[in-house]
mmCIF file of C-alpha atoms in Angstrom:
data_model
loop_
_atom_site.group_PDB
_atom_site.id
_atom_site.type_symbol
_atom_site.label_atom_id
_atom_site.label_comp_id
_atom_site.label_asym_id
_atom_site.label_seq_id
_atom_site.Cartn_x
_atom_site.Cartn_y
_atom_site.Cartn_z
ATOM 1 C CA MET A 11 -101.197 77.741 78.346
ATOM 2 C CA ARG A 12 -100.467 74.327 79.721
ATOM 3 C CA THR A 13 -97.711 72.177 78.343
ATOM 4 C CA GLU A 14 -99.042 69.232 76.506
ATOM 5 C CA ALA A 15 -98.447 65.541 77.027
ATOM 6 C CA LYS A 16 -98.539 63.900 73.620
ATOM 7 C CA ASN A 17 -99.737 65.784 70.611
ATOM 8 C CA PRO A 18 -99.440 64.321 67.100
ATOM 9 C CA LEU A 19 -99.158 67.744 65.453
ATOM 10 C CA SER A 20 -95.858 68.777 63.906
ATOM 11 C CA ASN A 21 -94.253 71.917 65.277
ATOM 12 C CA GLU A 22 -95.467 73.801 62.201
ATOM 13 C CA PHE A 23 -99.065 72.824 62.857
ATOM 14 C CA LYS A 24 -98.738 73.611 66.577
ATOM 15 C CA VAL A 25 -97.715 77.141 65.604
ATOM 16 C CA ALA A 26 -100.528 77.358 63.036
ATOM 17 C CA ALA A 27 -103.058 76.092 65.594
ATOM 18 C CA GLU A 28 -101.995 78.756 68.090
ATOM 19 C CA ILE A 29 -102.237 81.461 65.416
ATOM 20 C CA TYR A 30 -105.724 80.153 64.616
ATOM 21 C CA HIS A 31 -106.676 80.232 68.316
ATOM 22 C CA CYS A 32 -105.660 83.884 68.554
ATOM 23 C CA GLN A 33 -107.450 84.712 65.320
ATOM 24 C CA ILE A 34 -110.794 83.203 66.368
ATOM 25 C CA ASN A 35 -110.519 85.068 69.680
ATOM 26 C CA HIS A 36 -109.935 88.350 67.809
ATOM 27 C CA GLU A 37 -106.406 88.735 69.170
ATOM 28 C CA VAL A 38 -103.535 90.008 67.064
ATOM 29 C CA VAL A 39 -100.544 87.683 67.029
ATOM 30 C CA TRP A 40 -96.913 88.200 66.087
ATOM 31 C CA TYR A 41 -93.686 86.280 66.626
ATOM 32 C CA GLY A 42 -93.010 87.574 70.152
ATOM 33 C CA LYS A 43 -96.514 86.730 71.307
ATOM 34 C CA LEU A 44 -96.198 83.212 69.879
ATOM 35 C CA VAL A 45 -92.936 82.738 71.767
ATOM 36 C CA GLU A 46 -94.683 83.713 75.020
ATOM 37 C CA ARG A 47 -97.766 81.582 74.382
ATOM 38 C CA LEU A 48 -95.833 78.503 73.274
ATOM 39 C CA ALA A 49 -93.124 78.671 75.953
ATOM 40 C CA GLY A 50 -92.391 75.165 77.175
ATOM 41 C CA VAL A 51 -94.081 73.633 74.121
ATOM 42 C CA VAL A 52 -92.034 74.891 71.161
ATOM 43 C CA SER A 53 -88.665 76.691 71.285
ATOM 44 C CA LYS A 54 -88.088 80.199 69.890
ATOM 45 C CA ASN A 55 -85.887 78.908 67.084
ATOM 46 C CA THR A 56 -88.408 76.223 66.145
ATOM 47 C CA ILE A 57 -91.223 78.803 66.081
ATOM 48 C CA SER A 58 -89.167 81.005 63.766
ATOM 49 C CA ASN A 59 -88.469 78.096 61.415
ATOM 50 C CA ALA A 60 -92.105 76.975 61.562
ATOM 51 C CA ILE A 61 -93.330 80.454 60.596
ATOM 52 C CA GLU A 62 -91.087 80.475 57.528
ATOM 53 C CA THR A 63 -92.256 76.982 56.556
ATOM 54 C CA LEU A 64 -95.911 77.969 57.024
ATOM 55 C CA PHE A 65 -95.338 80.979 54.738
ATOM 56 C CA ASP A 66 -93.743 78.694 52.137
ATOM 57 C CA TRP A 67 -96.706 76.314 52.337
ATOM 58 C CA GLY A 68 -99.191 79.194 52.000
ATOM 59 C CA ILE A 69 -100.819 78.376 55.348
ATOM 60 C CA ILE A 70 -100.149 81.739 56.949
ATOM 61 C CA LYS A 71 -99.921 85.293 55.690
ATOM 62 C CA ALA A 72 -98.854 88.519 57.350
ATOM 63 C CA GLU A 73 -99.493 92.208 57.298
ATOM 64 C CA PHE A 74 -97.740 94.979 59.141
ATOM 65 C CA GLY A 75 -99.759 96.597 61.874
ATOM 66 C CA GLU A 76 -99.879 97.606 65.503
ATOM 67 C CA THR A 77 -99.278 94.981 68.160
ATOM 68 C CA GLU A 78 -101.056 94.976 71.513
ATOM 69 C CA THR A 79 -98.071 96.784 72.988
ATOM 70 C CA GLY A 80 -98.480 99.643 70.511
ATOM 71 C CA ARG A 81 -95.410 98.809 68.477
ATOM 72 C CA ALA A 82 -95.289 98.037 64.782
ATOM 73 C CA GLY A 83 -95.009 94.358 63.927
ATOM 74 C CA ARG A 84 -95.654 91.660 61.390
ATOM 75 C CA LEU A 85 -99.090 90.351 62.354
ATOM 76 C CA LEU A 86 -99.676 86.701 61.472
ATOM 77 C CA MET A 87 -102.924 85.096 60.338
ATOM 78 C CA ILE A 88 -104.146 81.898 58.708
ATOM 79 C CA SER A 89 -104.725 82.250 54.965
ATOM 80 C CA ASN A 90 -108.278 81.799 53.714
ATOM 81 C CA GLU A 91 -107.318 78.707 51.713
ATOM 82 C CA ALA A 92 -105.805 76.940 54.729
ATOM 83 C CA ARG A 93 -108.453 77.941 57.272
ATOM 84 C CA PRO A 94 -110.610 74.744 56.957
ATOM 85 C CA LEU A 95 -107.570 72.482 57.426
ATOM 86 C CA ILE A 96 -106.197 74.409 60.393
ATOM 87 C CA LYS A 97 -109.652 74.656 61.981
ATOM 88 C CA GLU A 98 -109.995 70.867 61.787
ATOM 89 C CA LEU A 99 -106.534 70.263 63.268
ATOM 90 C CA TYR A 100 -107.196 72.851 65.984
ATOM 91 C CA GLU A 101 -110.558 71.343 66.976
ATOM 92 C CA LYS A 102 -109.286 67.760 66.951
ATOM 93 C CA TYR A 103 -105.734 67.979 68.324
ATOM 94 C CA TRP A 104 -104.953 71.398 69.817
ATOM 95 C CA LYS A 105 -108.012 72.734 71.624
ATOM 96 C CA PRO A 106 -108.778 69.528 73.597
ATOM 97 C CA VAL A 107 -105.199 69.191 74.849
ATOM 98 C CA VAL A 108 -104.184 72.803 75.414
ATOM 99 C CA TYR A 109 -107.404 74.674 76.159
ATOM 100 C CA GLN A 110 -109.594 72.136 77.973
#
């Protein structure tokens, strides 16, 4: 992942957009993976706080399952209700800057 120049998304929505990116690419995502993927963009502490805020807002949900490394973890995903909003933010502000 490249670091980004200017992105109008809040840290919470940057985290949500990255979770969405993983989800549409059929990748499981958990806190440690987000820290790796967002290194240089969002700090570990900010990611942790953003995850809690996103839970409070009902934007993300979690279930316990197996991570890619074979360990148990809290797997994060975008809630069905928030998916249209996060998809729009991802397509407009995250994908063009980070993945193009």
